[in-house]
Amino acid sequence: MLHDTAALWFAFIVIGLATTLPRSSFFMAPKKYQPSQHSYALLKYAPISALTAIIIPDVLYVDQTVQLLNPKILAALCTVLTILITRNPWLPFIIGTSALILLQSRL
Amino acid sequence: MRDYTPPAIGLLPWATATGMAMHGAGLSFAESMGMSIIVYGATAQLGTLPLLVSGASYWLIFCTALILNLRFLIFSATLSPVFSGTRRRVRCLAGYLMSDGVMAAFSARLLAEPDKDKRLGLYFGPSLMNWVIWQLFTVIGILAGASLPGHWPIGFLATISLLTLTTPMVSNMPMAAAAAVTAAVLIVLHTLPFRLGFLLAIIAGMLAGYVVEQYSRKDRHAA
């Protein structure tokens, strides 16, 4: 898809729609349509689930195969620890990337 | 405006990293900016990058972006009284500009403000500032990404951005359950075709969070 410019721009529009539609949904909808208590409770867990599902393959796959112990997982753990310890917004990026570079050159 | 400075600062590394990640994924400057302006959503952009790189189908890209953006349904429902009685165009623009930062910093004041014009100013002022800062630091990120040596793991910045978002989310049992179940189902089902495992894992995670929440509520009532 990256080599087909038209397909890529079409994908941007698809992603843009999937972003702007939920954002405008209840601004545009008639007043009587409001989400129920149960759907609120379910929707709350959508972001964490979707993000986990994106992160896991990112850190588990090395050259298309699953590796449970690899530099990316260890660097991700360093990143999580940094996030838990400090509130500085830049440090996770600095420490995570440094950890990955170090680990990749060692292993 | 001054009240919006702290959330805006949190935006800077995010925008920079997103710019670098788009460059790292192989997008040109124009394509990266196009994506940034059309989509204008960090999670949707970062989350769909791996799918664009692997050439996933449009429906999977759409579904993934939609799931990543489901939280905006809640924001939209919460803020809908703020825009009652405004033009359609205004509400459309308000939707496009919606951001986590403005929502977190201003939703209470927005809902409490009785004057319509002040309300709109209170929403659009910080929201436009958010947009400009976002695009500006995306540009910086793309340029910085282009100047880094090729062997640097730029793609990992996207993972780090997503980790900075998810780690604070896992603050209670239902959230932890949702994350753990998603990860477990994903690993078990990773051989299924068409990324079915991916969508099933997300659905399983959402249900797990919901079920654990219901159970912990019952426990509290029983105690």
XYZ file of C-alpha atoms in Angstrom:
330
model
C 0.000 0.000 0.000
C 2.940 2.321 0.720
C 3.990 2.120 -2.918
C 0.543 2.928 -4.282
C -0.059 6.627 -3.650
C -3.768 6.582 -4.521
C -4.434 3.597 -2.250
C -2.542 5.279 0.568
C -4.510 8.545 0.334
C -7.737 6.569 0.158
C -6.646 4.772 3.331
C -6.066 8.178 4.999
C -9.646 9.163 4.167
C -10.905 5.825 5.530
C -8.976 6.363 8.779
C -10.106 9.995 8.879
C -13.744 8.952 8.613
C -13.267 6.346 11.345
C -11.919 9.162 13.520
C -14.261 12.067 12.742
C -17.484 10.005 12.738
C -17.259 8.917 16.400
C -16.120 12.414 17.383
C -19.085 14.158 15.752
C -21.584 11.342 16.350
C -23.536 12.774 19.256
C -23.101 16.370 18.135
C -25.046 15.531 14.992
C -27.491 12.955 16.398
C -30.949 13.969 17.609
C -31.175 14.464 21.371
C -33.120 11.291 22.093
C -30.214 9.081 21.028
C -27.848 8.824 23.960
C -25.755 5.764 24.843
C -27.085 3.442 27.529
C -25.325 2.700 30.804
C -24.245 -0.732 29.560
C -22.726 0.506 26.328
C -20.809 3.148 28.291
C -19.372 0.371 30.462
C -18.376 -1.689 27.428
C -16.947 1.249 25.439
C -14.695 2.149 28.354
C -12.578 -0.928 27.621
C -12.295 -0.436 23.851
C -9.178 1.798 23.849
C -7.114 -0.340 26.220
C -8.014 -3.533 24.331
C -7.325 -2.087 20.883
C -4.047 -0.508 21.983
C -2.880 -3.726 23.643
C -3.712 -5.629 20.458
C -1.510 -3.208 18.496
C 1.392 -3.118 20.950
C 1.707 -6.893 21.478
C 2.571 -7.797 17.850
C 4.875 -4.757 17.729
C 7.023 -6.119 20.536
C 6.569 -9.895 20.020
C 7.406 -10.232 16.338
C 10.988 -10.342 15.155
C 11.287 -10.985 11.409
C 7.675 -12.250 11.149
C 8.033 -14.867 13.907
C 6.929 -14.721 17.537
C 9.806 -14.470 20.003
C 8.845 -14.264 23.653
C 12.202 -12.849 24.755
C 13.673 -10.223 22.442
C 15.245 -6.746 22.676
C 11.945 -5.002 21.895
C 10.104 -6.630 24.817
C 12.892 -5.749 27.226
C 13.037 -2.167 25.931
C 9.223 -1.961 26.262
C 9.541 -3.083 29.917
C 12.139 -0.344 30.507
C 9.707 2.143 28.952
C 6.820 1.021 31.172
C 9.003 1.296 34.293
C 10.051 4.807 33.249
C 6.424 5.820 32.768
C 5.506 4.424 36.194
C 8.401 6.165 37.963
C 8.522 9.600 36.333
C 5.915 11.991 34.976
C 8.341 13.580 32.530
C 6.776 13.301 29.057
C 10.090 12.983 27.162
C 11.944 10.425 29.308
C 10.023 7.305 28.148
C 11.037 8.099 24.558
C 14.679 8.693 25.461
C 15.057 5.688 27.770
C 12.988 3.305 25.614
C 14.919 4.098 22.440
C 18.312 4.037 24.194
C 17.442 0.694 25.799
C 16.495 -0.780 22.418
C 19.648 0.464 20.713
C 21.802 -0.880 23.567
C 20.033 -4.254 23.712
C 20.114 -4.709 19.943
C 23.840 -4.041 19.804
C 24.453 -6.462 22.690
C 22.315 -9.406 21.566
C -5.481 29.707 26.934
C -3.039 29.744 29.803
C -5.070 26.992 31.453
C -4.366 24.818 28.467
C -0.562 25.054 28.666
C 0.034 21.860 30.717
C -1.968 19.499 28.457
C -0.397 21.205 25.425
C 3.089 20.402 26.688
C 2.138 16.737 27.013
C 1.258 16.926 23.325
C 4.762 17.856 22.137
C 6.577 14.507 22.493
C 3.496 12.759 21.103
C 3.314 14.875 17.984
C 7.077 14.665 17.464
C 7.055 10.884 17.894
C 4.064 10.498 15.564
C 5.870 12.547 12.909
C 9.006 10.443 13.322
C 7.004 7.218 13.268
C 5.232 8.182 10.017
C 8.587 8.990 8.466
C 10.006 5.722 9.818
C 7.117 3.754 8.302
C 8.115 5.079 4.882
C 5.613 7.907 4.291
C 6.817 10.936 2.353
C 6.590 14.433 3.867
C 3.411 15.237 1.915
C 1.822 11.886 2.792
C 2.668 12.274 6.483
C 1.179 15.777 6.598
C -1.833 14.600 4.601
C -2.464 11.845 7.124
C -1.887 14.228 10.018
C -4.399 16.786 8.699
C -7.048 14.355 7.418
C -6.993 12.021 10.409
C -5.756 14.352 13.190
C -5.700 11.623 15.829
C -2.511 10.225 17.324
C -3.854 6.826 18.323
C -5.610 6.282 15.004
C -2.489 7.346 13.084
C -0.004 5.312 15.138
C -2.350 2.338 15.405
C -2.994 2.056 11.677
C 0.629 2.606 10.569
C 1.582 -1.086 10.973
C -1.549 -2.000 8.974
C -0.633 0.411 6.167
C 2.895 -0.988 6.069
C 1.671 -4.586 5.907
C -0.947 -3.700 3.279
C -4.013 -4.714 5.312
C -7.494 -4.471 3.790
C -9.490 -1.235 3.991
C -12.149 -2.794 6.189
C -9.609 -3.946 8.744
C -8.009 -0.485 8.720
C -11.451 1.126 9.140
C -12.491 -1.245 11.958
C -9.210 -0.789 13.809
C -9.347 3.005 13.594
C -12.999 2.923 14.660
C -12.260 0.777 17.722
C -9.337 3.028 18.659
C -11.699 5.997 18.466
C -14.653 4.516 20.355
C -13.763 6.641 23.377
C -14.764 9.690 21.328
C -18.339 8.366 21.265
C -18.402 8.864 25.018
C -16.757 12.313 24.772
C -19.183 13.272 22.030
C -22.194 12.202 24.080
C -20.834 14.051 27.109
C -20.184 17.300 25.251
C -23.276 17.271 23.043
C -25.189 19.808 25.244
C -22.342 22.295 24.695
C -23.195 22.570 21.004
C -26.973 22.415 21.140
C -28.492 25.176 19.037
C -25.383 25.726 16.910
C -25.087 25.289 13.153
C -24.352 21.957 11.558
C -21.033 23.258 10.214
C -19.924 24.319 13.679
C -20.772 20.920 15.122
C -18.901 19.167 12.305
C -15.809 21.267 12.945
C -16.151 20.677 16.696
C -16.125 16.940 16.025
C -13.087 17.071 13.781
C -11.159 19.133 16.366
C -12.077 17.008 19.386
C -9.028 15.966 21.402
C -8.316 14.069 24.603
C -6.432 17.019 26.063
C -9.187 19.634 25.666
C -11.771 17.098 26.814
C -9.790 16.327 29.968
C -8.974 19.959 30.786
C -12.239 21.719 29.891
C -15.238 19.370 29.852
C -16.425 20.379 33.343
C -16.179 24.121 32.619
C -17.736 23.719 29.184
C -20.783 21.982 30.607
C -21.132 24.580 33.385
C -20.890 27.663 31.122
C -24.412 29.021 30.440
C -23.426 31.529 27.712
C -23.358 29.916 24.265
C -20.717 32.172 22.717
C -18.382 31.861 25.690
C -18.860 28.096 25.551
C -17.887 27.971 21.889
C -14.849 30.161 22.580
C -13.830 27.957 25.467
C -13.975 24.923 23.189
C -12.599 26.278 19.922
C -9.785 28.384 21.439
C -7.846 25.537 23.076
C -8.926 23.105 20.342
C -7.432 25.265 17.582
C -4.305 25.779 19.679
C -4.114 22.002 20.078
C -4.424 21.552 16.293
C -1.720 24.095 15.435
C 0.722 22.712 18.020
C 0.018 19.185 16.840
C 0.726 19.942 13.168
C 3.779 22.050 14.003
C 5.436 19.355 16.098
C 4.465 16.686 13.589
C 6.478 18.657 11.004
C 9.392 18.850 13.456
C 9.090 15.098 14.060
C 9.121 14.286 10.334
C 12.163 16.504 9.756
C 13.945 15.105 12.822
C 13.147 11.571 11.673
C 14.639 12.314 8.265
C 17.867 13.600 9.790
C 18.425 10.585 12.081
C 20.762 7.799 10.929
C 18.928 5.011 9.093
C 19.653 2.209 11.544
C 17.945 4.009 14.439
C 14.800 2.185 15.599
C 12.388 5.024 14.734
C 9.456 2.623 14.414
C 9.810 1.838 18.104
C 8.794 5.429 18.938
C 5.240 4.539 17.923
C 5.287 1.630 20.379
C 6.616 3.917 23.116
C 3.871 6.477 22.413
C 1.237 3.777 22.727
C 2.840 2.543 25.957
C 2.754 6.051 27.464
C -0.967 6.041 26.711
C -1.837 2.545 27.946
C 0.332 2.265 31.062
C -1.567 4.909 33.086
C -4.859 3.429 31.829
C -4.203 0.150 33.654
C -5.134 1.640 37.015
C -7.757 -0.853 38.189
C -8.714 -4.519 37.932
C -11.155 -4.296 34.984
C -8.614 -2.356 32.898
C -5.859 -4.850 33.758
C -8.198 -7.724 32.861
C -9.064 -6.135 29.512
C -5.373 -5.719 28.639
C -4.358 -9.188 29.856
C -7.193 -11.015 28.086
C -6.557 -9.106 24.844
C -2.864 -10.046 24.960
C -3.564 -13.703 25.797
C -6.229 -14.183 23.093
C -4.040 -12.412 20.554
C -1.050 -14.674 21.226
C -3.169 -17.849 21.158
C -4.991 -16.869 17.957
C -2.126 -15.209 16.082
C -2.163 -17.883 13.378
C -5.772 -17.174 12.298
C -6.090 -15.641 8.811
C -7.245 -12.098 7.929
C -6.191 -10.835 11.341
C -9.341 -12.384 12.793
C -7.394 -13.005 15.997
C -6.781 -9.269 16.264
C -10.464 -8.313 16.246
C -11.493 -11.288 18.407
C -8.818 -10.365 20.955
C -10.146 -6.803 21.193
C -13.738 -8.001 21.644
C -12.617 -10.549 24.275
C -10.670 -7.830 26.102
C -13.656 -5.451 26.166
C -15.940 -8.192 27.490
C -13.349 -9.181 30.121
C -13.137 -5.599 31.383
C -16.918 -5.321 31.468
C -17.396 -8.642 33.289
C -14.721 -7.898 35.906
C -16.278 -4.474 36.480
C -19.721 -6.010 37.057
C -18.265 -8.593 39.455
C -16.285 -6.093 41.506
C -19.440 -3.984 41.796
C -21.405 -6.942 43.143
C -18.629 -7.662 45.664
C -18.803 -4.108 46.917
C -22.573 -4.321 47.300
C -22.291 -7.634 49.171
C -19.638 -6.329 51.563
